[in-house]
Every structure is written in structure tokens, then in C-alpha cells.
Amino acid sequence: MTDPLELGGRSFRSRLIVGTGKFASPELMSDALAASGAEMVTVALRRVDLEAPANPITDFIDQSKYLLLPNTSGAATAEEALRLARLARSAGLPPWIKVEVIPDPRYLMPDPVDTLAACETLVAEGFIVLPYIHADPVLAKRLEEVGVAAVMPLAAPIGSGRGLKMETAIAIIIEQATVPVVVDAGLGVPSHAAAAMEMGADAVLVNTAIATAAHPARMAHAFALGVESGRAAYLAGRAAELDEAAASSPLTGFLRGEVP
Amino acid sequence: MTFAQTFDAAATRRCVERAHHARRVDVAAALDTADCSLERFATLLSPAAGDMLEALAARAHALTVERFGRTMALFAPLYLSNECVCTCTYCGFSRGLPIRRKTLRIDEVASEAQALAARGFRNVLLVSSEHPKHVDPAYLARCVAETKRLVPYVALEVAAAREPQYASWAHAGCDGVVLYQETYDPEAYPRYHRGGPKQHYHERLETPERAAAAGIRHLGLGALLGLADWRFEALALVAHARHLYRYGWRTQINISFPRINPAAGNFAPERPVSDAELVQLIAAVRIALPMAGIVLSTREPAVLRDRLIPLGVTQMSAGSSTEPGGYSKPGEAGEQFHLEDTRPREAVVQRLRELGYEPVDKDWEPAISSMIPHAVGA
């Protein structure tokens, strides 16, 4: 496997992680997952009935193909996120947890204080912890220090599709990171995903842009291409960005015999 | 600062007046901006906007899909009691009306919840009339706890209460509170609410923020359409939601637009709202409050409900009964209002799928908010 994503002690060929919310049907979701090439999919524990024999979401996810990444969507405090994570593990789900602590139901902004507290406890309890955070470079470092497996800064508010609005802060996070950086939330089109990968993000997570596209599976494939292209460009080493064209030197070219 | 202190009915009325003079260009401008001030929102409610419904609907649909996807949360009301000390002229449970009265015992509440859970519901709204003796806060807390054993999400639509009561219900497992102002028009309000604790307009206006302060996560606001000018109600409702966004920022707001239907009192609405006006109202509110849940009950006929789905609705009741005990022992007590959409739950689910929507039952994990130790796990 060339250029795998190493995360939480596992290797992934795909650098696209996909969410499972907002799809018009489980079949459309299942097709989109297949087309995305993703190997990790995130599922809101609140949507899953852990005691029921049949589940509308998890029944459509083949766990031999995809690593199921449960998330704590719905939790508004650290305490609530801990309860959800423990519930998932005791129900037999893998000990991976995407920590979402979101007290604000309107813009779905994560709580940095309680996110850090929840992650510290969950790491100590042996979970592989992936926190969803604001694009806050200091918080990202604090989370690394407590032992998270990756950090997942938002590009823009969840579901907004606005792209890399937090570009400057995400660049700082990437520059300083010692764990994978997964850009999560707000990516609307494959070019946004490509741009995040070109910056050096290790992976991206996409949900709304795929689930609410007119053709979710086709959009999932398009995102896979965007991620692949962005990653390839990052590895190729981009050319320098200049303010103006630099084909010739009108002021000093005469030194090399150029005629203006 | 409470909403009762900030809400200015006279200014709201003037805003509605100005909106009557809005032109098509004003509506187009209001549709084209992310800044939906109350003044611009009023433009979307104008007669001029009424002639541009397709444009309003398209914007409302796009915003809804972006925020909620193509999903529809399903819930069922569970009526606990129809015994009431309030005289509300539009309500079938109003004091003195000759209907069979009943308050469910806790074991009967469990039977009803069991019947709903067996049909597939995972979101139940416990509804009760107002009776300090038969429906007291401790009884409601027990009803919540009992229902919570059987369904993961439980909300209450009961009499206005104080913060400690809301806190006790939250502790018992109550995830949401629904409390409609009925009408935001302070002059119309006393004409309809003639007796009982509910007759106090300002008291009711302040209550949702008490529930939010007590830690209730989801708040349902609404105006009963038909009592006063719907444009006024819509402006007040949006102002109320925005007040709560500032002063109760942890709380998710859901909005409902119940239109008055015939009940036992044979009440005829003074200000009936047409289908076109309802469409305009739903679309305009979606544009003004892109993040709010919008709830549609079975008061509306099936054919219209199907058409309203893409406009911004995010939650629907289905297969409902509005009489206490109506799921396990129908016909034993009076109903609150007559239902129009009488399709069984399966038919609604089927129709949603045909329309390209995923019906969502479980959308809450009781372990999140539960105080019950077993939910905490190992």
C-alpha cells in the first residue's frame, strides 16, 4: 500500500471519511459509501438502537469493509459524551470514538472546554479518540498532549458547504501537528476537499455535501477523486505562488540581453 | 431580560402594516440576502410575496435540505388527560364542555406508550390539559419516567410551569417541552382564554425561557392559526425564537403552525388561514429561522401534508389519537380536536419514502441525558 493514512494504529488506503446522516434512504447511503471508497464511516449513536435486532443505519454498513466510527452527536457536555462512548463500547462497537460535544443546537459549534475534558478521560479509558473541534491551534496541541489519535478541525459550520473558511488556522494546526489532521465539516464540493488535502491535511470527513447532492453516489465518487488529487498535489510539492506573472524581467532583463 | 419585557406588540403591528406595501423588488431583495431582519422577514409575509410563492418555496426547500437532509422525524402524541380548569373557547377540552373526562393512571400511560413503541414510535409527546389536582407536577414526572422506559425521546405539552418543575421533569427524562402561546396578540388573547390559569398572557409569554433555563433541550413554540392576524403571529413567533437564541442558546427551537380545526365546542376561527397563506408562512419562517425544526401535525389533511413536506417541515406526527387512552382503548374519552390526516403510521412512512424522504424514528439516545445509572455503562 503506497501512502496509507496511519491513524489509531491502523492503515487506511482512503483518506476520505464519510458520514451517514441526512440521506434520503439507507440504500442511497449504502451506494454512496461504496462509491466513496471510504474505509471509515461515522455513525451517530443516537440514531442507532443498540438493543434492537435491526437498525436502519448499521444494517446497511458492512463492518468487514468499513471501520465504524461511532460519534457522540447529541452530547452537550463532557459527561454526556462519556456516557455515549461507554454505552457504544459496552454494546460491542469498536473502541473508536469521534467526540462531538456540541452545546449549541443552532450553529453546532463544539465546546472546546468540555471536548478537552471528555477526550482526556476517554484516552485514559483506552478509547481511540478523534475529537471534532474548532480550528483552534492551541486546542489541537492540548488535545495531542492528552493523547488523541487525530484532531478534526472544522472548515466551516457543519452542513454549510462553504469550504475552507478557517484556512489560516487550519494551516497552523497542520504545520504543528504530530497526529493526523482530518478536516471535518463545511466542505461543500470536491474542490474544497482537494484544497484541504493540498494544504497537507491527512484526511477529510464529508457528509452533507454527499448526502444532500442530487446523486449522492456520484458526488461521493467525485469527492474521492478530489481527495486523491489534492493528496497527490501535496506530495508532488506545489510551485511557488507569485503575485504576478514572472515570464520575463522588464526592468533587469537587459542585463541578459533581453529586448523589452 | 425576558421576552415579555422586550416584545412590542404595537411595533409589531406597524411592521405588519408596512409589509402590506411591499413590492416585488422588496421581496426579491429579502429572498436574496442572508440578513433576515424582522423587517425583511415581514416582507416575506407580504401580499406581494404571496404572489411569489414558488420562489419562497424553492429557497425554503434548499435551506431545509442543507440543514436537515432528506429526512423526516416521526412522533406521536400521547394524551394523558382531558380534565381541565381552563376555559379556552377553541379547545375541545375546555372546562364545562360535555365530554367524557379521563386522566390516565400510570399503568394506562405505560399501556399507551407500549402500544406506540410496538407501532415503531421512538419519539412521544405527552399531552395534557390543565388540572392542578389530577395532573400535578409529580404525576407528570412519573408519566415521563414511565414513558422513558419504553421510548428514547419524551417531550411534554402541558400547562405552563415554573423553573423547578421543568427541572424535575428534565431529571425524570423529559427531553423537550412544547408550549404554544396560542396567540401573541395581547388584545385577542383574553377573548379566547376566559378562565383558569391560562388566562394570563404575560405569564405564558415568559414560560418557554423558564423551561430553557431549567435545562430542557428542545422547546416547541407555536401560534394557533385562526385566532388573530397570521402575519402578526409569524413576526412575534420569529422574534420569540430569536430572543431565545440569545437568552437560551443551548436550546433547540421547534416551531409549529397548528390551524384550528373543529372540536367539541364547535369553534369557528375568526381569522381563518388559507392553504396558500400556510404555505407562505412555513416557507417564510424557514427562511428566517434556517436552523429551527418545523413540526406538522395530523390536523392537516393527508393531501396537503404531503405537499407541505418539502417546504421546510422536519417533524411529523402520524397515526395520532387526541383522546386519553386512544391507542390501547379508543372511544372511551373525548378528543381535543378532530384529526384530518387519519392514515395509519405505515401509510405515512410509505408515502415519505415515495417522496424521497427517510422517516426517522430513533434520533435520540436516552443515555445522553439520563440520570439512570444503568445507562452509564461499564
PDB file of N, CA and C in Angstrom, chain A residues 57-110:
ATOM      1  N   ILE A  57     -29.535   2.091  10.088  1.00  0.00           N
ATOM      2  CA  ILE A  57     -28.247   2.570   9.549  1.00  0.00           C
ATOM      3  C   ILE A  57     -27.202   1.459   9.538  1.00  0.00           C
ATOM      4  N   THR A  58     -26.960   0.875  10.708  1.00  0.00           N
ATOM      5  CA  THR A  58     -25.837  -0.051  10.792  1.00  0.00           C
ATOM      6  C   THR A  58     -26.056  -1.330   9.977  1.00  0.00           C
ATOM      7  N   ASP A  59     -27.340  -1.681   9.739  1.00  0.00           N
ATOM      8  CA  ASP A  59     -27.602  -2.862   8.912  1.00  0.00           C
ATOM      9  C   ASP A  59     -27.092  -2.684   7.486  1.00  0.00           C
ATOM     10  N   PHE A  60     -26.937  -1.432   7.078  1.00  0.00           N
ATOM     11  CA  PHE A  60     -26.512  -1.167   5.711  1.00  0.00           C
ATOM     12  C   PHE A  60     -25.004  -0.894   5.613  1.00  0.00           C
ATOM     13  N   ILE A  61     -24.307  -1.061   6.715  1.00  0.00           N
ATOM     14  CA  ILE A  61     -22.863  -0.833   6.691  1.00  0.00           C
ATOM     15  C   ILE A  61     -22.148  -2.156   6.972  1.00  0.00           C
ATOM     16  N   ASP A  62     -21.425  -2.636   5.984  1.00  0.00           N
ATOM     17  CA  ASP A  62     -20.705  -3.897   6.110  1.00  0.00           C
ATOM     18  C   ASP A  62     -19.430  -3.651   6.927  1.00  0.00           C
ATOM     19  N   GLN A  63     -19.455  -4.159   8.158  1.00  0.00           N
ATOM     20  CA  GLN A  63     -18.334  -3.828   9.049  1.00  0.00           C
ATOM     21  C   GLN A  63     -17.048  -4.578   8.706  1.00  0.00           C
ATOM     22  N   SER A  64     -17.128  -5.500   7.733  1.00  0.00           N
ATOM     23  CA  SER A  64     -15.883  -6.109   7.284  1.00  0.00           C
ATOM     24  C   SER A  64     -15.188  -5.187   6.268  1.00  0.00           C
ATOM     25  N   LYS A  65     -15.958  -4.261   5.692  1.00  0.00           N
ATOM     26  CA  LYS A  65     -15.381  -3.322   4.716  1.00  0.00           C
ATOM     27  C   LYS A  65     -15.049  -1.975   5.331  1.00  0.00           C
ATOM     28  N   TYR A  66     -15.873  -1.575   6.291  1.00  0.00           N
ATOM     29  CA  TYR A  66     -15.735  -0.220   6.848  1.00  0.00           C
ATOM     30  C   TYR A  66     -15.486  -0.291   8.345  1.00  0.00           C
ATOM     31  N   LEU A  67     -14.574   0.565   8.804  1.00  0.00           N
ATOM     32  CA  LEU A  67     -14.455   0.750  10.250  1.00  0.00           C
ATOM     33  C   LEU A  67     -15.556   1.709  10.685  1.00  0.00           C
ATOM     34  N   LEU A  68     -16.370   1.238  11.616  1.00  0.00           N
ATOM     35  CA  LEU A  68     -17.459   2.052  12.121  1.00  0.00           C
ATOM     36  C   LEU A  68     -16.909   2.988  13.192  1.00  0.00           C
ATOM     37  N   LEU A  69     -17.039   4.271  12.938  1.00  0.00           N
ATOM     38  CA  LEU A  69     -16.563   5.270  13.900  1.00  0.00           C
ATOM     39  C   LEU A  69     -17.780   5.894  14.574  1.00  0.00           C
ATOM     40  N   PRO A  70     -18.140   5.421  15.763  1.00  0.00           N
ATOM     41  CA  PRO A  70     -19.318   5.996  16.427  1.00  0.00           C
ATOM     42  C   PRO A  70     -19.028   7.440  16.831  1.00  0.00           C
ATOM     43  N   ASN A  71     -20.037   8.314  16.742  1.00  0.00           N
ATOM     44  CA  ASN A  71     -19.836   9.673  17.230  1.00  0.00           C
ATOM     45  C   ASN A  71     -20.852  10.016  18.312  1.00  0.00           C
ATOM     46  N   THR A  72     -20.508  11.027  19.091  1.00  0.00           N
ATOM     47  CA  THR A  72     -21.310  11.363  20.271  1.00  0.00           C
ATOM     48  C   THR A  72     -22.280  12.506  19.990  1.00  0.00           C
ATOM     49  N   SER A  73     -22.684  12.651  18.738  1.00  0.00           N
ATOM     50  CA  SER A  73     -23.646  13.681  18.378  1.00  0.00           C
ATOM     51  C   SER A  73     -24.846  13.660  19.330  1.00  0.00           C
ATOM     52  N   GLY A  74     -25.243  14.830  19.786  1.00  0.00           N
ATOM     53  CA  GLY A  74     -26.327  14.933  20.769  1.00  0.00           C
ATOM     54  C   GLY A  74     -25.805  15.296  22.137  1.00  0.00           C
ATOM     55  N   ALA A  75     -24.541  14.957  22.400  1.00  0.00           N
ATOM     56  CA  ALA A  75     -23.957  15.297  23.699  1.00  0.00           C
ATOM     57  C   ALA A  75     -23.682  16.800  23.750  1.00  0.00           C
ATOM     58  N   ALA A  76     -24.074  17.408  24.867  1.00  0.00           N
ATOM     59  CA  ALA A  76     -23.843  18.837  25.033  1.00  0.00           C
ATOM     60  C   ALA A  76     -22.780  19.106  26.096  1.00  0.00           C
ATOM     61  N   THR A  77     -22.401  18.066  26.830  1.00  0.00           N
ATOM     62  CA  THR A  77     -21.382  18.221  27.873  1.00  0.00           C
ATOM     63  C   THR A  77     -20.408  17.044  27.804  1.00  0.00           C
ATOM     64  N   ALA A  78     -19.282  17.189  28.511  1.00  0.00           N
ATOM     65  CA  ALA A  78     -18.297  16.105  28.563  1.00  0.00           C
ATOM     66  C   ALA A  78     -18.935  14.849  29.153  1.00  0.00           C
ATOM     67  N   GLU A  79     -19.685  15.037  30.221  1.00  0.00           N
ATOM     68  CA  GLU A  79     -20.328  13.909  30.900  1.00  0.00           C
ATOM     69  C   GLU A  79     -21.209  13.110  29.940  1.00  0.00           C
ATOM     70  N   GLU A  80     -21.973  13.806  29.122  1.00  0.00           N
ATOM     71  CA  GLU A  80     -22.874  13.138  28.182  1.00  0.00           C
ATOM     72  C   GLU A  80     -22.090  12.392  27.100  1.00  0.00           C
ATOM     73  N   ALA A  81     -21.001  13.001  26.648  1.00  0.00           N
ATOM     74  CA  ALA A  81     -20.172  12.331  25.642  1.00  0.00           C
ATOM     75  C   ALA A  81     -19.561  11.058  26.220  1.00  0.00           C
ATOM     76  N   LEU A  82     -19.164  11.112  27.488  1.00  0.00           N
ATOM     77  CA  LEU A  82     -18.586   9.924  28.130  1.00  0.00           C
ATOM     78  C   LEU A  82     -19.615   8.807  28.200  1.00  0.00           C
ATOM     79  N   ARG A  83     -20.859   9.164  28.571  1.00  0.00           N
ATOM     80  CA  ARG A  83     -21.899   8.131  28.664  1.00  0.00           C
ATOM     81  C   ARG A  83     -22.117   7.446  27.325  1.00  0.00           C
ATOM     82  N   LEU A  84     -22.167   8.265  26.265  1.00  0.00           N
ATOM     83  CA  LEU A  84     -22.408   7.684  24.937  1.00  0.00           C
ATOM     84  C   LEU A  84     -21.259   6.778  24.526  1.00  0.00           C
ATOM     85  N   ALA A  85     -20.032   7.222  24.753  1.00  0.00           N
ATOM     86  CA  ALA A  85     -18.868   6.429  24.348  1.00  0.00           C
ATOM     87  C   ALA A  85     -18.842   5.084  25.085  1.00  0.00           C
ATOM     88  N   ARG A  86     -19.113   5.133  26.369  1.00  0.00           N
ATOM     89  CA  ARG A  86     -19.090   3.896  27.160  1.00  0.00           C
ATOM     90  C   ARG A  86     -20.219   2.968  26.746  1.00  0.00           C
ATOM     91  N   LEU A  87     -21.369   3.565  26.449  1.00  0.00           N
ATOM     92  CA  LEU A  87     -22.509   2.761  26.004  1.00  0.00           C
ATOM     93  C   LEU A  87     -22.167   2.023  24.707  1.00  0.00           C
ATOM     94  N   ALA A  88     -21.509   2.740  23.782  1.00  0.00           N
ATOM     95  CA  ALA A  88     -21.162   2.136  22.495  1.00  0.00           C
ATOM     96  C   ALA A  88     -20.205   0.970  22.699  1.00  0.00           C
ATOM     97  N   ARG A  89     -19.211   1.180  23.553  1.00  0.00           N
ATOM     98  CA  ARG A  89     -18.222   0.112  23.754  1.00  0.00           C
ATOM     99  C   ARG A  89     -18.863  -1.087  24.447  1.00  0.00           C
ATOM    100  N   SER A  90     -19.734  -0.812  25.437  1.00  0.00           N
ATOM    101  CA  SER A  90     -20.349  -1.949  26.129  1.00  0.00           C
ATOM    102  C   SER A  90     -21.319  -2.688  25.217  1.00  0.00           C
ATOM    103  N   ALA A  91     -21.783  -2.026  24.154  1.00  0.00           N
ATOM    104  CA  ALA A  91     -22.668  -2.704  23.194  1.00  0.00           C
ATOM    105  C   ALA A  91     -21.873  -3.462  22.128  1.00  0.00           C
ATOM    106  N   GLY A  92     -20.545  -3.424  22.223  1.00  0.00           N
ATOM    107  CA  GLY A  92     -19.737  -4.232  21.312  1.00  0.00           C
ATOM    108  C   GLY A  92     -19.203  -3.490  20.104  1.00  0.00           C
ATOM    109  N   LEU A  93     -19.399  -2.181  20.048  1.00  0.00           N
ATOM    110  CA  LEU A  93     -18.822  -1.428  18.929  1.00  0.00           C
ATOM    111  C   LEU A  93     -17.321  -1.262  19.167  1.00  0.00           C
ATOM    112  N   PRO A  94     -16.548  -1.008  18.101  1.00  0.00           N
ATOM    113  CA  PRO A  94     -15.106  -0.829  18.271  1.00  0.00           C
ATOM    114  C   PRO A  94     -14.808   0.342  19.205  1.00  0.00           C
ATOM    115  N   PRO A  95     -13.660   0.316  19.896  1.00  0.00           N
ATOM    116  CA  PRO A  95     -13.373   1.353  20.898  1.00  0.00           C
ATOM    117  C   PRO A  95     -12.925   2.672  20.269  1.00  0.00           C
ATOM    118  N   TRP A  96     -13.365   2.930  19.049  1.00  0.00           N
ATOM    119  CA  TRP A  96     -13.056   4.199  18.401  1.00  0.00           C
ATOM    120  C   TRP A  96     -14.201   5.159  18.691  1.00  0.00           C
ATOM    121  N   ILE A  97     -13.881   6.410  18.938  1.00  0.00           N
ATOM    122  CA  ILE A  97     -14.962   7.348  19.208  1.00  0.00           C
ATOM    123  C   ILE A  97     -14.629   8.721  18.633  1.00  0.00           C
ATOM    124  N   LYS A  98     -15.573   9.232  17.862  1.00  0.00           N
ATOM    125  CA  LYS A  98     -15.449  10.613  17.411  1.00  0.00           C
ATOM    126  C   LYS A  98     -16.183  11.468  18.435  1.00  0.00           C
ATOM    127  N   VAL A  99     -15.432  12.297  19.141  1.00  0.00           N
ATOM    128  CA  VAL A  99     -16.018  13.086  20.227  1.00  0.00           C
ATOM    129  C   VAL A  99     -16.621  14.368  19.658  1.00  0.00           C
ATOM    130  N   GLU A 100     -17.931  14.485  19.816  1.00  0.00           N
ATOM    131  CA  GLU A 100     -18.627  15.724  19.449  1.00  0.00           C
ATOM    132  C   GLU A 100     -19.335  16.213  20.696  1.00  0.00           C
ATOM    133  N   VAL A 101     -18.888  17.331  21.227  1.00  0.00           N
ATOM    134  CA  VAL A 101     -19.570  17.940  22.369  1.00  0.00           C
ATOM    135  C   VAL A 101     -20.109  19.285  21.895  1.00  0.00           C
ATOM    136  N   ILE A 102     -21.409  19.320  21.661  1.00  0.00           N
ATOM    137  CA  ILE A 102     -21.998  20.465  20.974  1.00  0.00           C
ATOM    138  C   ILE A 102     -23.178  21.012  21.776  1.00  0.00           C
ATOM    139  N   PRO A 103     -22.913  22.086  22.535  1.00  0.00           N
ATOM    140  CA  PRO A 103     -23.997  22.645  23.344  1.00  0.00           C
ATOM    141  C   PRO A 103     -24.907  23.595  22.560  1.00  0.00           C
ATOM    142  N   ASP A 104     -24.493  23.964  21.370  1.00  0.00           N
ATOM    143  CA  ASP A 104     -25.212  24.986  20.602  1.00  0.00           C
ATOM    144  C   ASP A 104     -25.952  24.313  19.449  1.00  0.00           C
ATOM    145  N   PRO A 105     -27.274  24.149  19.572  1.00  0.00           N
ATOM    146  CA  PRO A 105     -28.011  23.389  18.556  1.00  0.00           C
ATOM    147  C   PRO A 105     -28.204  24.148  17.258  1.00  0.00           C
ATOM    148  N   ARG A 106     -27.818  25.419  17.230  1.00  0.00           N
ATOM    149  CA  ARG A 106     -28.129  26.224  16.061  1.00  0.00           C
ATOM    150  C   ARG A 106     -26.989  26.209  15.056  1.00  0.00           C
ATOM    151  N   TYR A 107     -25.803  26.536  15.507  1.00  0.00           N
ATOM    152  CA  TYR A 107     -24.652  26.534  14.598  1.00  0.00           C
ATOM    153  C   TYR A 107     -23.776  25.307  14.816  1.00  0.00           C
ATOM    154  N   LEU A 108     -24.145  24.482  15.792  1.00  0.00           N
ATOM    155  CA  LEU A 108     -23.454  23.223  16.060  1.00  0.00           C
ATOM    156  C   LEU A 108     -21.961  23.438  16.307  1.00  0.00           C
ATOM    157  N   MET A 109     -21.656  24.446  17.116  1.00  0.00           N
ATOM    158  CA  MET A 109     -20.261  24.728  17.445  1.00  0.00           C
ATOM    159  C   MET A 109     -19.813  23.842  18.607  1.00  0.00           C
ATOM    160  N   PRO A 110     -18.647  23.207  18.462  1.00  0.00           N
ATOM    161  CA  PRO A 110     -18.162  22.330  19.529  1.00  0.00           C
ATOM    162  C   PRO A 110     -17.656  23.125  20.736  1.00  0.00           C
TER     163      PRO A 110
END
